Amino acid sequence: MDKMTQPLQRTAARKGSNEGRITISDVARAANVSTQTVSRVINNKGEIRPETRQKVLDVIASLGYRPNPLARGLATNRTATIGIVVPDIGNPFFADVVRGAEDIARERGYRIFLANVDQDPDREESTTWAMEDMRVSGILICSPRQPDERLAAMLSRLDRVVLINREYVPGAVGAVRLDDLQASIKATQHSIERGRQQIVLLAGRPGGPAFRTRLQGFREAMAAAGIPVDERQIIFCTSNPEGGYEAADRAFDTLPETDALICFNDLVAIGAMRACADRGIRVPDDVTVTGFGDTILARMVQPSLTTMHQPGRKLGAGGVEMLLQHLLGEAHEPEIVVASKLVIRESAP
Amino acid sequence: MDKMTQPLQRTAARKGSNEGRITISDVARAANVSTQTVSRVINNKGEIRPETRQKVLDVIASLGYRPNPLARGLATNRTATIGIVVPDIGNPFFADVVRGAEDIARERGYRIFLANVDQDPDREESTTWAMEDMRVSGILICSPRQPDERLAAMLSRLDRVVLINREYVPGAVGAVRLDDLQASIKATQHSIERGRQQIVLLAGRPGGPAFRTRLQGFREAMAAAGIPVDERQIIFCTSNPEGGYEAADRAFDTLPETDALICFNDLVAIGAMRACADRGIRVPDDVTVTGFGDTILARMVQPSLTTMHQPGRKLGAGGVEMLLQHLLGEAHEPEIVVASKLVIRESAP
DNA sequence: CTGTTAGCGCTTTCAT
DNA sequence: ATGAAAGCGCTAACAG
């Protein structure tokens, strides 16, 4: 049980005391009221005589009082904080999700507690517990790779979790996600329509639902066009530029006729394009490359990237909104699906 | 935590407040000891008879007890948490800093409380307060743009802050930074040595110290080479691809002879290269482009980016280490300066 | 080595 | 409309 032995160091401070910070009693004393009255004022609860209220507010301002969220949390078992768990802060898509969440959260008086788990399911789980321990009001989880069963197990012990960019799983408050299946279909169709013969899917890491959906969309689009799929056309990769580079490399080794690459995300696509360049393969003439995400880089890289636009900001904002509705007991959809559309640029015109 | 270590116990849900969660008293009762003993066990404090200790640990495990960090924090006025404030989670350099910090923090039993402030000084300040309110053990701040005076003011009201990537300011625990001045000099020198005549600095946003240092290095290198600097060679920009795009555009409008661009960071460089491409300007033949950061993208974009390598991970790790040393009362340097070296790739051979 | 007694700062009953 | 008392779960101080 070493995990819970937490180092609580102390500087030269005396006791666990409050190092001269203003407390609610200080305010109460200075305003000649009880602490409850102060509490009521800062929480806008109950009826308070306007004069009393104003006096308390004045004292608060002049003393520079800031409520102690830990004490509050201990008393109420809740903090005005929303946790966000992202698998990879290096991915601009998640950066957008976070921004969207922050926008709404801030507006509604909540703080964001952001955690990066670097694609590690164990870290994801322990992080989630830690947030729960901190009595966050709710958690947004972007968990593209956690298997359904494990996620369901987590949810069964967790309350108030909104799933970002994955299908609703019972036990969650709800899910806000992109229509990944349609996106995958559209991306594949586009390559088919442009007459590409040997389309390869750089599919991400196997196991997670994102992977499955991409794959399914790919297969469906190919089947609909009557094109048989060789299993070698599906290549696993980590979801970053290196992964894309290696996967594209493998694609060209295995299937030299490859003339289109559908990539798990923009980062993978960038890596794949680099692999093409290093082999003297021209994009888009010899091979077209399609990404997912339409992150800011897509417009900027060369050739610019054809990619499925995925409004991450909307997902984050929608997730927080759903959570807050839930907290307020308001009704809401269990699942919000946001469509993504293809943005055609140079890499796959 | 294991899902099977969850006994169906539920002590009549006291006041519904703690929703049936296990408390230290539950453990104490079940183990026939006082809460104090349990506390000692989980904190590895004081001497405890091994049998007692083991018994407590067993009960903790079987009950699935997890200490309430809020209660702990309230009692000790400290939580085993380190805050990190980054100006822009979309920037891969900061992602690296965060990862480095997480590595060490996790290893030492601390949690990371990450906050994004989107380059907004006000948000930076309020976020910092919120962290302080949460009684974090310390804060790492990456604050490239906050003016010295304002930062100093913040520090005067804050304890235990480590500055990341900026010079030591009195009041801070210390600073861990790159040798930005040398980096800027080296980058400029490289362009000079390769015979570039009209070198333009895309300098970032004015006001912050990062900006100043880049500028100073640029001027010093130019002066050392006896090249006069036209003020139009210094262009402000936001530190993202769009900023780079616009700034490069302006550079070519103003000084058509421009044949080298030194960019505030890799993202700016990517935007600048795109601007070149859109104008039919060849990189590196017509114009060389140099970035800062050597983020993962630098290797992958086309042409690949010559850039100053900045080991973000080291900064984050070093920052946490310095903070922990400080908390333990150990001596440490006030400032750690990490050298960055030029990585030569295609954009400025 | 272990237990007892007080809080930490805030909110929640209940009174008034 | 306001106050008094009683915790929330944990740790600090001082016994023993």
Coordinates of N, CA and C in Angstrom, one line a residue, chain B residues 117-275:
Chain B
V117 N -3.4 28.5 -19.8 CA -3.9 29.8 -19.6 C -3.9 30.6 -20.9
D118 N -3.7 29.9 -22.0 CA -3.8 30.5 -23.4 C -3.2 31.9 -23.5
Q119 N -2.0 32.1 -23.0 CA -1.3 33.3 -23.1 C -1.9 34.5 -22.4
D120 N -2.9 34.3 -21.6 CA -3.6 35.4 -21.0 C -3.0 35.7 -19.6
P121 N -2.4 36.8 -19.4 CA -1.8 37.1 -18.1 C -2.8 37.1 -17.0
D122 N -4.0 37.6 -17.2 CA -5.0 37.6 -16.2 C -5.3 36.1 -15.8
R123 N -5.5 35.3 -16.8 CA -5.8 33.9 -16.5 C -4.7 33.3 -15.7
E124 N -3.5 33.6 -16.1 CA -2.3 33.1 -15.5 C -2.3 33.4 -14.0
E125 N -2.6 34.7 -13.7 CA -2.6 35.1 -12.3 C -3.7 34.4 -11.5
S126 N -4.9 34.4 -12.1 CA -6.0 33.8 -11.3 C -5.8 32.3 -11.2
T127 N -5.3 31.7 -12.2 CA -5.0 30.2 -12.1 C -4.1 29.9 -11.0
T128 N -3.0 30.8 -10.9 CA -2.0 30.6 -9.9 C -2.6 30.7 -8.5
W129 N -3.5 31.7 -8.3 CA -4.2 31.8 -7.1 C -5.0 30.6 -6.7
A130 N -5.7 30.1 -7.7 CA -6.5 28.9 -7.5 C -5.7 27.8 -7.0
M131 N -4.5 27.7 -7.6 CA -3.7 26.6 -7.2 C -3.2 26.8 -5.8
E132 N -2.9 28.0 -5.5 CA -2.4 28.3 -4.1 C -3.6 28.0 -3.2
D133 N -4.8 28.3 -3.5 CA -5.9 28.0 -2.7 C -6.1 26.5 -2.5
M134 N -5.7 25.8 -3.5 CA -5.8 24.3 -3.4 C -4.7 23.8 -2.5
R135 N -3.8 24.6 -2.1 CA -2.7 24.2 -1.2 C -1.8 23.2 -2.0
V136 N -1.5 23.5 -3.2 CA -0.5 22.7 -3.9 C 0.8 22.9 -3.2
S137 N 1.7 21.9 -3.4 CA 3.0 22.0 -2.8 C 3.9 23.0 -3.4
G138 N 3.6 23.3 -4.7 CA 4.4 24.2 -5.4 C 3.9 24.4 -6.8
I139 N 4.4 25.4 -7.5 CA 3.9 25.6 -8.8 C 5.1 25.8 -9.8
L140 N 4.9 25.2 -10.9 CA 5.9 25.5 -12.0 C 5.2 26.4 -13.0
I141 N 5.8 27.5 -13.3 CA 5.2 28.4 -14.2 C 6.0 28.6 -15.5
C142 N 5.4 28.4 -16.6 CA 6.0 28.7 -17.9 C 5.3 30.0 -18.3
S143 N 6.0 31.1 -18.1 CA 5.4 32.4 -18.3 C 6.2 33.2 -19.2
P144 N 6.2 32.9 -20.5 CA 7.1 33.6 -21.4 C 6.8 35.1 -21.6
R145 N 5.6 35.5 -21.3 CA 5.3 36.9 -21.7 C 5.0 37.8 -20.6
Q146 N 4.7 37.3 -19.4 CA 4.4 38.1 -18.3 C 5.6 39.1 -18.0
P147 N 5.3 40.4 -17.9 CA 6.4 41.3 -17.6 C 7.0 41.0 -16.3
D148 N 8.3 41.3 -16.2 CA 9.0 41.1 -14.9 C 8.3 41.7 -13.7
E149 N 7.9 42.9 -13.8 CA 7.3 43.5 -12.6 C 6.0 42.8 -12.2
R150 N 5.2 42.4 -13.1 CA 4.0 41.7 -12.8 C 4.3 40.4 -12.2
L151 N 5.3 39.7 -12.8 CA 5.7 38.4 -12.2 C 6.2 38.6 -10.8
A152 N 7.0 39.6 -10.7 CA 7.6 39.8 -9.3 C 6.5 40.1 -8.3
A153 N 5.5 40.8 -8.7 CA 4.3 41.1 -7.9 C 3.6 39.8 -7.5
M154 N 3.4 39.0 -8.5 CA 2.8 37.7 -8.2 C 3.6 36.9 -7.2
L155 N 4.9 36.8 -7.5 CA 5.8 36.0 -6.6 C 5.8 36.5 -5.2
S156 N 5.7 37.8 -5.0 CA 5.7 38.3 -3.7 C 4.6 37.9 -2.8
R157 N 3.5 37.5 -3.5 CA 2.3 37.0 -2.7 C 2.2 35.5 -2.8
L158 N 3.2 34.8 -3.5 CA 3.2 33.4 -3.7 C 4.4 32.7 -3.1
D159 N 4.2 31.5 -2.7 CA 5.3 30.8 -2.2 C 5.6 29.6 -3.1
R160 N 6.8 29.2 -3.1 CA 7.2 27.9 -3.8 C 6.8 27.9 -5.2
V161 N 7.4 28.9 -6.0 CA 7.2 28.9 -7.4 C 8.5 28.7 -8.1
V162 N 8.5 27.8 -9.0 CA 9.7 27.6 -9.9 C 9.4 28.1 -11.3
L163 N 10.3 28.9 -11.8 CA 10.1 29.5 -13.1 C 10.6 28.6 -14.1
I164 N 9.9 28.3 -15.1 CA 10.4 27.5 -16.2 C 10.6 28.4 -17.4
N165 N 11.8 28.2 -17.9 CA 12.2 28.9 -19.1 C 12.1 30.4 -19.1
R166 N 12.5 30.9 -17.9 CA 12.8 32.4 -17.9 C 13.7 32.7 -16.8
E167 N 14.3 33.8 -16.8 CA 15.4 34.1 -15.8 C 14.8 34.2 -14.4
Y168 N 15.7 33.9 -13.5 CA 15.3 33.9 -12.1 C 14.8 35.3 -11.7
V169 N 13.7 35.3 -11.0 CA 13.2 36.6 -10.5 C 13.2 36.4 -9.0
P170 N 13.6 37.4 -8.2 CA 13.6 37.3 -6.8 C 12.2 37.0 -6.3
G171 N 12.2 36.1 -5.3 CA 10.9 35.7 -4.8 C 10.5 34.3 -5.3
A172 N 11.1 33.8 -6.3 CA 10.9 32.5 -6.8 C 11.8 31.5 -6.1
V173 N 11.5 30.2 -6.1 CA 12.3 29.2 -5.6 C 13.6 29.1 -6.4
G174 N 13.4 29.3 -7.7 CA 14.5 29.2 -8.6 C 13.9 29.2 -10.1
A175 N 14.8 29.0 -11.0 CA 14.4 29.0 -12.4 C 15.2 27.9 -13.1
V176 N 14.5 27.3 -14.0 CA 15.1 26.3 -14.9 C 14.9 26.7 -16.3
R177 N 15.9 27.0 -17.0 CA 15.7 27.6 -18.3 C 16.7 27.2 -19.4
L178 N 16.4 27.5 -20.6 CA 17.3 27.3 -21.6 C 18.2 28.5 -21.8
D179 N 19.3 28.3 -22.4 CA 20.2 29.4 -22.6 C 19.7 30.1 -23.9
D180 N 18.7 30.8 -23.7 CA 18.0 31.4 -24.9 C 18.8 32.4 -25.6
L181 N 19.6 33.2 -24.9 CA 20.5 34.2 -25.5 C 21.5 33.5 -26.5
Q182 N 22.2 32.5 -25.9 CA 23.1 31.8 -26.8 C 22.4 31.1 -28.0
A183 N 21.2 30.6 -27.7 CA 20.5 29.9 -28.7 C 20.2 30.9 -29.8
S184 N 19.8 32.1 -29.5 CA 19.4 33.1 -30.4 C 20.6 33.5 -31.2
I185 N 21.7 33.6 -30.5 CA 23.0 34.0 -31.2 C 23.4 32.9 -32.2
K186 N 23.4 31.7 -31.7 CA 23.8 30.6 -32.6 C 22.9 30.5 -33.9
A187 N 21.6 30.7 -33.6 CA 20.7 30.5 -34.8 C 21.0 31.6 -35.8
T188 N 21.2 32.8 -35.3 CA 21.5 34.0 -36.2 C 22.9 33.8 -36.9
Q189 N 23.9 33.4 -36.1 CA 25.2 33.2 -36.7 C 25.2 32.2 -37.8
H190 N 24.4 31.1 -37.6 CA 24.3 30.1 -38.6 C 23.9 30.7 -40.0
S191 N 22.9 31.5 -39.9 CA 22.4 32.1 -41.1 C 23.4 33.1 -41.7
I192 N 24.1 33.8 -40.8 CA 25.1 34.7 -41.3 C 26.3 34.0 -42.0
E193 N 26.7 32.9 -41.3 CA 27.8 32.1 -41.9 C 27.5 31.5 -43.2
R194 N 26.2 31.2 -43.4 CA 25.9 30.7 -44.7 C 25.6 31.7 -45.8
G195 N 26.1 32.9 -45.4 CA 26.1 34.0 -46.4 C 24.7 34.7 -46.7
R196 N 23.8 34.6 -45.7 CA 22.6 35.2 -45.9 C 22.7 36.7 -45.7
Q197 N 22.0 37.5 -46.5 CA 22.3 38.9 -46.5 C 21.2 39.7 -45.7
Q198 N 20.0 39.2 -45.9 CA 18.8 40.0 -45.3 C 18.1 39.0 -44.4
I199 N 18.5 39.0 -43.2 CA 18.0 38.1 -42.2 C 16.9 38.8 -41.4
V200 N 15.7 38.1 -41.4 CA 14.6 38.7 -40.6 C 14.3 37.9 -39.4
L201 N 14.0 38.5 -38.3 CA 13.6 37.8 -37.1 C 12.1 37.9 -36.9
L202 N 11.5 36.7 -36.8 CA 10.1 36.7 -36.5 C 10.1 36.5 -35.0
A203 N 9.8 37.6 -34.2 CA 10.3 37.7 -32.9 C 9.4 37.3 -31.8
G204 N 8.2 36.9 -32.1 CA 7.2 36.6 -31.1 C 6.5 37.9 -30.6
R205 N 5.7 37.8 -29.6 CA 5.0 39.0 -29.1 C 5.9 39.8 -28.2
P206 N 5.9 41.1 -28.4 CA 6.7 42.0 -27.6 C 6.3 42.0 -26.2
G207 N 7.1 42.4 -25.3 CA 6.7 42.5 -23.9 C 7.4 41.5 -23.0
G208 N 7.3 40.2 -23.4 CA 7.9 39.2 -22.6 C 9.4 39.1 -22.7
P209 N 10.0 38.4 -21.8 CA 11.4 38.2 -21.7 C 11.9 37.3 -22.9
A210 N 11.1 36.3 -23.3 CA 11.5 35.5 -24.4 C 11.8 36.3 -25.6
F211 N 10.9 37.2 -25.8 CA 11.0 38.1 -26.9 C 12.3 38.9 -26.8
R212 N 12.5 39.5 -25.7 CA 13.7 40.4 -25.5 C 15.0 39.6 -25.7
T213 N 15.0 38.4 -25.2 CA 16.2 37.6 -25.3 C 16.5 37.2 -26.8
R214 N 15.5 36.8 -27.5 CA 15.6 36.5 -28.9 C 16.2 37.7 -29.6
L215 N 15.6 38.8 -29.3 CA 16.0 40.0 -30.0 C 17.4 40.4 -29.7
Q216 N 17.8 40.3 -28.4 CA 19.1 40.6 -28.0 C 20.1 39.7 -28.7
G217 N 19.9 38.4 -28.7 CA 20.8 37.5 -29.4 C 20.9 37.8 -30.9
F218 N 19.8 38.1 -31.5 CA 19.9 38.5 -32.9 C 20.8 39.7 -33.1
R219 N 20.5 40.7 -32.3 CA 21.3 42.0 -32.5 C 22.8 41.7 -32.2
E220 N 23.1 40.9 -31.2 CA 24.5 40.7 -30.8 C 25.2 40.0 -31.9
A221 N 24.5 39.0 -32.5 CA 25.1 38.2 -33.5 C 25.4 39.1 -34.8
M222 N 24.4 39.9 -35.1 CA 24.5 40.7 -36.2 C 25.6 41.8 -36.0
A223 N 25.6 42.3 -34.8 CA 26.6 43.3 -34.5 C 28.0 42.7 -34.6
A224 N 28.2 41.5 -34.0 CA 29.5 40.8 -34.1 C 29.9 40.6 -35.5
A225 N 29.0 40.4 -36.4 CA 29.4 40.2 -37.8 C 29.4 41.5 -38.6
G226 N 29.2 42.6 -37.8 CA 29.3 43.9 -38.5 C 28.2 44.2 -39.5
I227 N 27.0 43.5 -39.3 CA 25.9 43.8 -40.2 C 24.9 44.7 -39.5
P228 N 24.6 45.8 -40.1 CA 23.6 46.7 -39.5 C 22.2 46.1 -39.6
V229 N 21.4 46.5 -38.6 CA 20.1 45.9 -38.5 C 19.0 47.0 -38.8
D230 N 18.3 46.8 -39.8 CA 17.1 47.7 -40.1 C 16.0 47.2 -39.2
E231 N 15.3 48.2 -38.6 CA 14.3 47.8 -37.7 C 13.2 47.0 -38.3
R232 N 13.0 47.1 -39.6 CA 12.0 46.3 -40.3 C 12.3 44.9 -40.4
Q233 N 13.6 44.6 -40.0 CA 14.0 43.1 -40.0 C 13.5 42.4 -38.7
I234 N 12.8 43.2 -37.9 CA 12.3 42.6 -36.6 C 10.8 42.7 -36.7
I235 N 10.2 41.5 -36.7 CA 8.7 41.5 -36.9 C 8.1 40.8 -35.8
F236 N 7.0 41.4 -35.2 CA 6.3 40.8 -34.1 C 5.4 39.7 -34.7
C237 N 5.1 38.7 -33.9 CA 4.1 37.7 -34.3 C 3.6 37.0 -33.1
T238 N 2.4 36.4 -33.3 CA 1.9 35.5 -32.2 C 2.7 34.2 -32.4
S239 N 2.8 33.4 -31.4 CA 3.7 32.3 -31.4 C 3.0 31.0 -31.9
N240 N 2.3 31.1 -33.0 CA 1.7 29.9 -33.6 C 1.8 29.9 -35.1
P241 N 1.4 28.9 -35.8 CA 1.6 28.9 -37.3 C 1.0 30.1 -38.0
E242 N -0.2 30.5 -37.6 CA -0.8 31.7 -38.2 C 0.1 32.9 -38.0
G243 N 0.6 33.0 -36.8 CA 1.4 34.2 -36.6 C 2.6 34.2 -37.5
G244 N 3.2 33.0 -37.7 CA 4.4 32.8 -38.5 C 4.0 33.2 -40.0
Y245 N 2.9 32.7 -40.3 CA 2.4 32.9 -41.7 C 2.3 34.4 -42.0
E246 N 1.6 35.1 -41.1 CA 1.4 36.5 -41.3 C 2.7 37.3 -41.3
A247 N 3.5 36.9 -40.3 CA 4.7 37.7 -40.1 C 5.7 37.5 -41.4
A248 N 5.7 36.3 -41.9 CA 6.6 36.1 -43.0 C 6.0 36.9 -44.2
D249 N 4.7 36.9 -44.3 CA 4.1 37.6 -45.4 C 4.5 39.1 -45.3
R250 N 4.4 39.6 -44.1 CA 4.8 41.0 -43.9 C 6.3 41.2 -44.3
A251 N 7.1 40.3 -43.9 CA 8.5 40.4 -44.2 C 8.8 40.5 -45.7
F252 N 8.1 39.7 -46.4 CA 8.4 39.7 -47.9 C 7.8 41.0 -48.5
D253 N 6.7 41.4 -47.9 CA 6.1 42.7 -48.4 C 7.1 43.8 -48.2
T254 N 7.6 43.9 -47.0 CA 8.4 45.0 -46.6 C 9.8 44.9 -47.1
L255 N 10.4 43.8 -47.0 CA 11.8 43.6 -47.4 C 11.9 42.4 -48.4
P256 N 11.6 42.7 -49.7 CA 11.5 41.6 -50.7 C 12.9 40.9 -50.8
E257 N 13.9 41.5 -50.3 CA 15.2 40.8 -50.5 C 15.5 39.8 -49.4
T258 N 14.5 39.7 -48.5 CA 14.7 38.7 -47.3 C 15.2 37.3 -47.8
D259 N 16.2 36.9 -47.2 CA 16.7 35.5 -47.6 C 16.9 34.6 -46.5
A260 N 16.5 35.0 -45.3 CA 16.6 34.1 -44.1 C 15.6 34.6 -43.0
L261 N 14.9 33.6 -42.5 CA 13.9 33.8 -41.4 C 14.3 33.1 -40.2
I262 N 14.5 33.9 -39.1 CA 14.7 33.2 -37.8 C 13.4 33.3 -37.0
C263 N 12.9 32.1 -36.7 CA 11.5 32.1 -36.2 C 11.4 31.9 -34.7
F264 N 10.5 32.5 -34.0 CA 10.3 32.4 -32.6 C 10.2 31.0 -32.1
N265 N 9.5 30.1 -32.8 CA 9.5 28.7 -32.5 C 9.1 27.9 -33.7
D266 N 9.1 26.6 -33.5 CA 8.8 25.7 -34.6 C 7.5 25.9 -35.3
L267 N 6.5 26.2 -34.5 CA 5.2 26.5 -35.0 C 5.2 27.7 -35.9
V268 N 5.8 28.7 -35.5 CA 6.0 29.9 -36.3 C 6.7 29.6 -37.6
A269 N 7.7 28.8 -37.4 CA 8.5 28.5 -38.6 C 7.7 27.7 -39.6
I270 N 6.9 26.8 -39.1 CA 6.0 26.1 -40.1 C 5.1 27.0 -40.8
G271 N 4.5 27.9 -40.1 CA 3.6 28.9 -40.7 C 4.4 29.8 -41.7
A272 N 5.6 30.1 -41.4 CA 6.5 30.9 -42.3 C 6.8 30.1 -43.5
M273 N 7.1 28.9 -43.4 CA 7.4 28.1 -44.6 C 6.2 28.0 -45.5
R274 N 5.1 27.9 -44.9 CA 3.9 27.9 -45.7 C 3.7 29.2 -46.5
A275 N 4.0 30.2 -45.8 CA 3.9 31.5 -46.5 C 4.8 31.6 -47.7

